[in-house]
Amino acid sequence: MARLRRCANIPVPAGIAGRSPNPMSTPPQSTEADLEALDALFERLSGFDDTLSLEWFDGCLAALICVPRVLAPSQWLPLLFDDTWERTFADPDDVEQALGTLLRRWDVVAAQLDPEALFGEPERLRLQPLMDEFDPALRDRLLAEGELTPEQAADWPGTGEIWAIGFLETIDRVAGDWTVIDDGSDDAQILRECLQCVQALVERDAAKLRADLAARHPGRALSRDELIDEACFAVQDLRCFWLEQSLRPAPRHVEKGPGRNDPCPCGSGRKFKKCHGAPGAQP
């Protein structure tokens, strides 16, 4: 069964500023019954597509909830599952029950990423992702005992990697909603830094990961648990970031008017300053 992984708090990375203190309630969590239902649901889905897992879906959900544009289930079901959902759940009653199972998890993740709570307690880790523990020591033991082939051992993921893959894959699928107008702006930099924290969970090149962490955390070594915490904080910052983006007024684009010595656009043949640009002239 997928288990709820509890993360130990580390300092929140630089992100969204301007939050005021406002203590919030404890973030909700999925019940054991709901987790069992989710496990059963993804066991059925994996019979048609073995790349689908609950941990992957939980990462997808976090990305969908962060996205600036709210998507209805009728939009994100095919986005995530293609035709596997319809092939797995064909009976209307079965579809309704399966969708209800997914939406109960949606409600939990959405409540954990509630903007008011995030702005009120910016240093509190509210997001509690569903992640399986992938212990490298267990991998090595199974490999030594012949329970894993070298190829299977090479594919052994890091803890949190599958969740991060779901998050990043979903961003790729809604790429148009994850862009900012000015790629050189502070907003674009915040976006890149937050995504970099999630991408660190999928980086398998040890040298690249060390270089990334040395640049972001000079003189400090982060454990896998701390990397996961950092990624969760980054997702919380992304939730606030896109909310702030949606609340900003759209920039005004003012058309450049004619110069005083340019021909008047009315077609009179006179200079603008002698026609519609003259003091007291009707616009």
PDB file of N, CA, C and O in Angstrom, residues 119-176:
ATOM      1  N   PHE A 119      -0.181  31.375   2.731  1.00  0.00           N
ATOM      2  CA  PHE A 119       0.232  32.743   2.971  1.00  0.00           C
ATOM      3  C   PHE A 119       0.314  33.033   4.468  1.00  0.00           C
ATOM      4  O   PHE A 119       1.142  33.819   4.920  1.00  0.00           O
ATOM      5  N   GLY A 120      -0.559  32.405   5.247  1.00  0.00           N
ATOM      6  CA  GLY A 120      -0.572  32.657   6.685  1.00  0.00           C
ATOM      7  C   GLY A 120       0.610  32.048   7.412  1.00  0.00           C
ATOM      8  O   GLY A 120       1.108  32.607   8.384  1.00  0.00           O
ATOM      9  N   GLU A 121       1.079  30.884   6.948  1.00  0.00           N
ATOM     10  CA  GLU A 121       2.203  30.206   7.588  1.00  0.00           C
ATOM     11  C   GLU A 121       3.203  29.762   6.522  1.00  0.00           C
ATOM     12  O   GLU A 121       3.291  28.579   6.185  1.00  0.00           O
ATOM     13  N   PRO A 122       3.966  30.693   5.975  1.00  0.00           N
ATOM     14  CA  PRO A 122       4.851  30.363   4.854  1.00  0.00           C
ATOM     15  C   PRO A 122       5.982  29.401   5.191  1.00  0.00           C
ATOM     16  O   PRO A 122       6.551  28.808   4.296  1.00  0.00           O
ATOM     17  N   GLU A 123       6.313  29.240   6.479  1.00  0.00           N
ATOM     18  CA  GLU A 123       7.400  28.345   6.843  1.00  0.00           C
ATOM     19  C   GLU A 123       6.901  26.991   7.324  1.00  0.00           C
ATOM     20  O   GLU A 123       7.680  26.159   7.803  1.00  0.00           O
ATOM     21  N   ARG A 124       5.617  26.759   7.157  1.00  0.00           N
ATOM     22  CA  ARG A 124       5.060  25.472   7.572  1.00  0.00           C
ATOM     23  C   ARG A 124       4.919  24.562   6.362  1.00  0.00           C
ATOM     24  O   ARG A 124       4.411  24.969   5.324  1.00  0.00           O
ATOM     25  N   LEU A 125       5.359  23.321   6.507  1.00  0.00           N
ATOM     26  CA  LEU A 125       5.225  22.354   5.433  1.00  0.00           C
ATOM     27  C   LEU A 125       3.855  21.695   5.533  1.00  0.00           C
ATOM     28  O   LEU A 125       3.601  20.901   6.439  1.00  0.00           O
ATOM     29  N   ARG A 126       2.959  22.049   4.623  1.00  0.00           N
ATOM     30  CA  ARG A 126       1.597  21.519   4.643  1.00  0.00           C
ATOM     31  C   ARG A 126       1.425  20.344   3.685  1.00  0.00           C
ATOM     32  O   ARG A 126       0.638  19.443   3.948  1.00  0.00           O
ATOM     33  N   LEU A 127       2.127  20.375   2.575  1.00  0.00           N
ATOM     34  CA  LEU A 127       1.953  19.330   1.568  1.00  0.00           C
ATOM     35  C   LEU A 127       2.522  18.008   2.079  1.00  0.00           C
ATOM     36  O   LEU A 127       3.680  17.920   2.451  1.00  0.00           O
ATOM     37  N   GLN A 128       1.697  16.979   2.090  1.00  0.00           N
ATOM     38  CA  GLN A 128       2.087  15.652   2.547  1.00  0.00           C
ATOM     39  C   GLN A 128       1.890  14.663   1.393  1.00  0.00           C
ATOM     40  O   GLN A 128       0.842  14.032   1.268  1.00  0.00           O
ATOM     41  N   PRO A 129       2.876  14.514   0.527  1.00  0.00           N
ATOM     42  CA  PRO A 129       2.705  13.679  -0.663  1.00  0.00           C
ATOM     43  C   PRO A 129       2.689  12.193  -0.333  1.00  0.00           C
ATOM     44  O   PRO A 129       3.216  11.760   0.692  1.00  0.00           O
ATOM     45  N   LEU A 130       2.083  11.422  -1.226  1.00  0.00           N
ATOM     46  CA  LEU A 130       2.114   9.974  -1.121  1.00  0.00           C
ATOM     47  C   LEU A 130       3.344   9.477  -1.854  1.00  0.00           C
ATOM     48  O   LEU A 130       3.446   9.615  -3.078  1.00  0.00           O
ATOM     49  N   MET A 131       4.288   8.931  -1.117  1.00  0.00           N
ATOM     50  CA  MET A 131       5.535   8.447  -1.710  1.00  0.00           C
ATOM     51  C   MET A 131       5.893   7.093  -1.114  1.00  0.00           C
ATOM     52  O   MET A 131       5.793   6.894   0.102  1.00  0.00           O
ATOM     53  N   ASP A 132       6.310   6.186  -1.972  1.00  0.00           N
ATOM     54  CA  ASP A 132       6.850   4.917  -1.498  1.00  0.00           C
ATOM     55  C   ASP A 132       8.322   5.109  -1.144  1.00  0.00           C
ATOM     56  O   ASP A 132       9.020   5.924  -1.756  1.00  0.00           O
ATOM     57  N   GLU A 133       8.768   4.362  -0.170  1.00  0.00           N
ATOM     58  CA  GLU A 133      10.165   4.434   0.241  1.00  0.00           C
ATOM     59  C   GLU A 133      10.993   3.497  -0.630  1.00  0.00           C
ATOM     60  O   GLU A 133      10.715   2.301  -0.704  1.00  0.00           O
ATOM     61  N   PHE A 134      11.981   4.034  -1.324  1.00  0.00           N
ATOM     62  CA  PHE A 134      12.875   3.222  -2.145  1.00  0.00           C
ATOM     63  C   PHE A 134      14.272   3.285  -1.524  1.00  0.00           C
ATOM     64  O   PHE A 134      15.030   4.223  -1.768  1.00  0.00           O
ATOM     65  N   ASP A 135      14.578   2.288  -0.719  1.00  0.00           N
ATOM     66  CA  ASP A 135      15.824   2.265   0.038  1.00  0.00           C
ATOM     67  C   ASP A 135      16.957   1.721  -0.840  1.00  0.00           C
ATOM     68  O   ASP A 135      16.880   0.571  -1.302  1.00  0.00           O
ATOM     69  N   PRO A 136      18.013   2.506  -1.078  1.00  0.00           N
ATOM     70  CA  PRO A 136      19.134   1.997  -1.883  1.00  0.00           C
ATOM     71  C   PRO A 136      19.775   0.756  -1.278  1.00  0.00           C
ATOM     72  O   PRO A 136      20.256  -0.113  -2.010  1.00  0.00           O
ATOM     73  N   ALA A 137      19.781   0.651   0.063  1.00  0.00           N
ATOM     74  CA  ALA A 137      20.364  -0.531   0.705  1.00  0.00           C
ATOM     75  C   ALA A 137      19.563  -1.785   0.357  1.00  0.00           C
ATOM     76  O   ALA A 137      20.134  -2.868   0.138  1.00  0.00           O
ATOM     77  N   LEU A 138      18.250  -1.658   0.298  1.00  0.00           N
ATOM     78  CA  LEU A 138      17.404  -2.787  -0.094  1.00  0.00           C
ATOM     79  C   LEU A 138      17.673  -3.170  -1.538  1.00  0.00           C
ATOM     80  O   LEU A 138      17.752  -4.361  -1.880  1.00  0.00           O
ATOM     81  N   ARG A 139      17.834  -2.179  -2.394  1.00  0.00           N
ATOM     82  CA  ARG A 139      18.169  -2.446  -3.796  1.00  0.00           C
ATOM     83  C   ARG A 139      19.454  -3.251  -3.899  1.00  0.00           C
ATOM     84  O   ARG A 139      19.528  -4.261  -4.615  1.00  0.00           O
ATOM     85  N   ASP A 140      20.472  -2.824  -3.166  1.00  0.00           N
ATOM     86  CA  ASP A 140      21.767  -3.499  -3.231  1.00  0.00           C
ATOM     87  C   ASP A 140      21.671  -4.927  -2.701  1.00  0.00           C
ATOM     88  O   ASP A 140      22.301  -5.852  -3.244  1.00  0.00           O
ATOM     89  N   ARG A 141      20.890  -5.125  -1.646  1.00  0.00           N
ATOM     90  CA  ARG A 141      20.745  -6.476  -1.089  1.00  0.00           C
ATOM     91  C   ARG A 141      20.014  -7.386  -2.066  1.00  0.00           C
ATOM     92  O   ARG A 141      20.419  -8.543  -2.275  1.00  0.00           O
ATOM     93  N   LEU A 142      18.925  -6.876  -2.664  1.00  0.00           N
ATOM     94  CA  LEU A 142      18.172  -7.682  -3.618  1.00  0.00           C
ATOM     95  C   LEU A 142      19.013  -8.014  -4.843  1.00  0.00           C
ATOM     96  O   LEU A 142      18.908  -9.102  -5.412  1.00  0.00           O
ATOM     97  N   LEU A 143      19.853  -7.076  -5.253  1.00  0.00           N
ATOM     98  CA  LEU A 143      20.736  -7.324  -6.388  1.00  0.00           C
ATOM     99  C   LEU A 143      21.746  -8.411  -6.047  1.00  0.00           C
ATOM    100  O   LEU A 143      21.995  -9.328  -6.850  1.00  0.00           O
ATOM    101  N   ALA A 144      22.312  -8.319  -4.848  1.00  0.00           N
ATOM    102  CA  ALA A 144      23.309  -9.314  -4.425  1.00  0.00           C
ATOM    103  C   ALA A 144      22.688 -10.699  -4.291  1.00  0.00           C
ATOM    104  O   ALA A 144      23.351 -11.720  -4.554  1.00  0.00           O
ATOM    105  N   GLU A 145      21.413 -10.766  -3.896  1.00  0.00           N
ATOM    106  CA  GLU A 145      20.733 -12.045  -3.711  1.00  0.00           C
ATOM    107  C   GLU A 145      20.126 -12.570  -4.997  1.00  0.00           C
ATOM    108  O   GLU A 145      19.519 -13.646  -5.007  1.00  0.00           O
ATOM    109  N   GLY A 146      20.264 -11.821  -6.088  1.00  0.00           N
ATOM    110  CA  GLY A 146      19.724 -12.262  -7.366  1.00  0.00           C
ATOM    111  C   GLY A 146      18.246 -11.999  -7.546  1.00  0.00           C
ATOM    112  O   GLY A 146      17.642 -12.467  -8.518  1.00  0.00           O
ATOM    113  N   GLU A 147      17.640 -11.254  -6.610  1.00  0.00           N
ATOM    114  CA  GLU A 147      16.214 -10.923  -6.722  1.00  0.00           C
ATOM    115  C   GLU A 147      15.973  -9.800  -7.724  1.00  0.00           C
ATOM    116  O   GLU A 147      14.852  -9.621  -8.204  1.00  0.00           O
ATOM    117  N   LEU A 148      17.004  -9.033  -8.025  1.00  0.00           N
ATOM    118  CA  LEU A 148      16.937  -7.978  -9.023  1.00  0.00           C
ATOM    119  C   LEU A 148      18.009  -8.216 -10.070  1.00  0.00           C
ATOM    120  O   LEU A 148      19.128  -8.634  -9.741  1.00  0.00           O
ATOM    121  N   THR A 149      17.673  -7.952 -11.327  1.00  0.00           N
ATOM    122  CA  THR A 149      18.678  -7.976 -12.377  1.00  0.00           C
ATOM    123  C   THR A 149      19.433  -6.648 -12.360  1.00  0.00           C
ATOM    124  O   THR A 149      18.945  -5.653 -11.801  1.00  0.00           O
ATOM    125  N   PRO A 150      20.620  -6.580 -12.955  1.00  0.00           N
ATOM    126  CA  PRO A 150      21.324  -5.299 -13.027  1.00  0.00           C
ATOM    127  C   PRO A 150      20.487  -4.214 -13.694  1.00  0.00           C
ATOM    128  O   PRO A 150      20.554  -3.039 -13.304  1.00  0.00           O
ATOM    129  N   GLU A 151      19.694  -4.594 -14.700  1.00  0.00           N
ATOM    130  CA  GLU A 151      18.840  -3.609 -15.375  1.00  0.00           C
ATOM    131  C   GLU A 151      17.771  -3.083 -14.423  1.00  0.00           C
ATOM    132  O   GLU A 151      17.477  -1.882 -14.385  1.00  0.00           O
ATOM    133  N   GLN A 152      17.170  -3.982 -13.636  1.00  0.00           N
ATOM    134  CA  GLN A 152      16.153  -3.554 -12.671  1.00  0.00           C
ATOM    135  C   GLN A 152      16.771  -2.677 -11.580  1.00  0.00           C
ATOM    136  O   GLN A 152      16.163  -1.706 -11.132  1.00  0.00           O
ATOM    137  N   ALA A 153      17.974  -3.013 -11.170  1.00  0.00           N
ATOM    138  CA  ALA A 153      18.649  -2.206 -10.150  1.00  0.00           C
ATOM    139  C   ALA A 153      18.952  -0.815 -10.684  1.00  0.00           C
ATOM    140  O   ALA A 153      18.862   0.181  -9.946  1.00  0.00           O
ATOM    141  N   ALA A 154      19.309  -0.736 -11.980  1.00  0.00           N
ATOM    142  CA  ALA A 154      19.604   0.576 -12.577  1.00  0.00           C
ATOM    143  C   ALA A 154      18.359   1.439 -12.651  1.00  0.00           C
ATOM    144  O   ALA A 154      18.447   2.668 -12.616  1.00  0.00           O
ATOM    145  N   ASP A 155      17.184   0.812 -12.768  1.00  0.00           N
ATOM    146  CA  ASP A 155      15.921   1.557 -12.838  1.00  0.00           C
ATOM    147  C   ASP A 155      15.342   1.859 -11.462  1.00  0.00           C
ATOM    148  O   ASP A 155      14.285   2.489 -11.367  1.00  0.00           O
ATOM    149  N   TRP A 156      15.989   1.402 -10.404  1.00  0.00           N
ATOM    150  CA  TRP A 156      15.488   1.618  -9.038  1.00  0.00           C
ATOM    151  C   TRP A 156      15.413   3.125  -8.771  1.00  0.00           C
ATOM    152  O   TRP A 156      16.421   3.817  -8.810  1.00  0.00           O
ATOM    153  N   PRO A 157      14.217   3.661  -8.501  1.00  0.00           N
ATOM    154  CA  PRO A 157      14.100   5.123  -8.340  1.00  0.00           C
ATOM    155  C   PRO A 157      14.526   5.577  -6.958  1.00  0.00           C
ATOM    156  O   PRO A 157      14.610   4.786  -6.008  1.00  0.00           O
ATOM    157  N   GLY A 158      14.816   6.849  -6.838  1.00  0.00           N
ATOM    158  CA  GLY A 158      15.015   7.440  -5.533  1.00  0.00           C
ATOM    159  C   GLY A 158      13.668   7.760  -4.907  1.00  0.00           C
ATOM    160  O   GLY A 158      12.669   7.945  -5.606  1.00  0.00           O
ATOM    161  N   THR A 159      13.614   7.809  -3.595  1.00  0.00           N
ATOM    162  CA  THR A 159      12.362   8.163  -2.925  1.00  0.00           C
ATOM    163  C   THR A 159      11.920   9.554  -3.380  1.00  0.00           C
ATOM    164  O   THR A 159      12.704  10.500  -3.360  1.00  0.00           O
ATOM    165  N   GLY A 160      10.680   9.656  -3.804  1.00  0.00           N
ATOM    166  CA  GLY A 160      10.134  10.923  -4.294  1.00  0.00           C
ATOM    167  C   GLY A 160      10.307  11.134  -5.778  1.00  0.00           C
ATOM    168  O   GLY A 160       9.703  12.058  -6.348  1.00  0.00           O
ATOM    169  N   GLU A 161      11.086  10.289  -6.436  1.00  0.00           N
ATOM    170  CA  GLU A 161      11.357  10.488  -7.868  1.00  0.00           C
ATOM    171  C   GLU A 161      10.094  10.305  -8.699  1.00  0.00           C
ATOM    172  O   GLU A 161       9.814  11.107  -9.605  1.00  0.00           O
ATOM    173  N   ILE A 162       9.325   9.269  -8.408  1.00  0.00           N
ATOM    174  CA  ILE A 162       8.120   9.002  -9.213  1.00  0.00           C
ATOM    175  C   ILE A 162       7.104  10.123  -9.018  1.00  0.00           C
ATOM    176  O   ILE A 162       6.443  10.551  -9.971  1.00  0.00           O
ATOM    177  N   TRP A 163       6.970  10.611  -7.792  1.00  0.00           N
ATOM    178  CA  TRP A 163       6.071  11.748  -7.524  1.00  0.00           C
ATOM    179  C   TRP A 163       6.510  12.965  -8.335  1.00  0.00           C
ATOM    180  O   TRP A 163       5.685  13.645  -8.952  1.00  0.00           O
ATOM    181  N   ALA A 164       7.814  13.253  -8.334  1.00  0.00           N
ATOM    182  CA  ALA A 164       8.336  14.411  -9.061  1.00  0.00           C
ATOM    183  C   ALA A 164       8.143  14.246 -10.567  1.00  0.00           C
ATOM    184  O   ALA A 164       7.855  15.211 -11.273  1.00  0.00           O
ATOM    185  N   ILE A 165       8.282  13.006 -11.067  1.00  0.00           N
ATOM    186  CA  ILE A 165       8.051  12.761 -12.492  1.00  0.00           C
ATOM    187  C   ILE A 165       6.607  13.106 -12.850  1.00  0.00           C
ATOM    188  O   ILE A 165       6.342  13.752 -13.868  1.00  0.00           O
ATOM    189  N   GLY A 166       5.658  12.693 -12.010  1.00  0.00           N
ATOM    190  CA  GLY A 166       4.260  13.032 -12.267  1.00  0.00           C
ATOM    191  C   GLY A 166       4.030  14.525 -12.294  1.00  0.00           C
ATOM    192  O   GLY A 166       3.313  15.048 -13.150  1.00  0.00           O
ATOM    193  N   PHE A 167       4.658  15.232 -11.353  1.00  0.00           N
ATOM    194  CA  PHE A 167       4.523  16.689 -11.292  1.00  0.00           C
ATOM    195  C   PHE A 167       5.065  17.331 -12.559  1.00  0.00           C
ATOM    196  O   PHE A 167       4.400  18.156 -13.199  1.00  0.00           O
ATOM    197  N   LEU A 168       6.284  16.960 -12.943  1.00  0.00           N
ATOM    198  CA  LEU A 168       6.945  17.593 -14.089  1.00  0.00           C
ATOM    199  C   LEU A 168       6.291  17.205 -15.407  1.00  0.00           C
ATOM    200  O   LEU A 168       6.190  18.027 -16.330  1.00  0.00           O
ATOM    201  N   GLU A 169       5.835  15.960 -15.531  1.00  0.00           N
ATOM    202  CA  GLU A 169       5.140  15.550 -16.754  1.00  0.00           C
ATOM    203  C   GLU A 169       3.851  16.349 -16.940  1.00  0.00           C
ATOM    204  O   GLU A 169       3.502  16.733 -18.056  1.00  0.00           O
ATOM    205  N   THR A 170       3.152  16.601 -15.835  1.00  0.00           N
ATOM    206  CA  THR A 170       1.904  17.364 -15.931  1.00  0.00           C
ATOM    207  C   THR A 170       2.186  18.803 -16.346  1.00  0.00           C
ATOM    208  O   THR A 170       1.444  19.379 -17.148  1.00  0.00           O
ATOM    209  N   ILE A 171       3.250  19.380 -15.832  1.00  0.00           N
ATOM    210  CA  ILE A 171       3.628  20.731 -16.249  1.00  0.00           C
ATOM    211  C   ILE A 171       3.886  20.766 -17.753  1.00  0.00           C
ATOM    212  O   ILE A 171       3.468  21.691 -18.453  1.00  0.00           O
ATOM    213  N   ASP A 172       4.581  19.745 -18.264  1.00  0.00           N
ATOM    214  CA  ASP A 172       4.847  19.685 -19.703  1.00  0.00           C
ATOM    215  C   ASP A 172       3.547  19.640 -20.505  1.00  0.00           C
ATOM    216  O   ASP A 172       3.452  20.210 -21.598  1.00  0.00           O
ATOM    217  N   ARG A 173       2.545  18.983 -19.960  1.00  0.00           N
ATOM    218  CA  ARG A 173       1.281  18.830 -20.680  1.00  0.00           C
ATOM    219  C   ARG A 173       0.425  20.093 -20.629  1.00  0.00           C
ATOM    220  O   ARG A 173      -0.495  20.251 -21.423  1.00  0.00           O
ATOM    221  N   VAL A 174       0.698  20.961 -19.684  1.00  0.00           N
ATOM    222  CA  VAL A 174      -0.032  22.244 -19.607  1.00  0.00           C
ATOM    223  C   VAL A 174       0.973  23.389 -19.721  1.00  0.00           C
ATOM    224  O   VAL A 174       0.843  24.415 -19.052  1.00  0.00           O
ATOM    225  N   ALA A 175       1.970  23.198 -20.576  1.00  0.00           N
ATOM    226  CA  ALA A 175       3.092  24.146 -20.658  1.00  0.00           C
ATOM    227  C   ALA A 175       2.633  25.574 -20.907  1.00  0.00           C
ATOM    228  O   ALA A 175       3.236  26.526 -20.411  1.00  0.00           O
ATOM    229  N   GLY A 176       1.571  25.745 -21.677  1.00  0.00           N
ATOM    230  CA  GLY A 176       1.102  27.092 -21.980  1.00  0.00           C
ATOM    231  C   GLY A 176       0.626  27.846 -20.757  1.00  0.00           C
ATOM    232  O   GLY A 176       0.623  29.088 -20.744  1.00  0.00           O
TER     233      GLY A 176
END
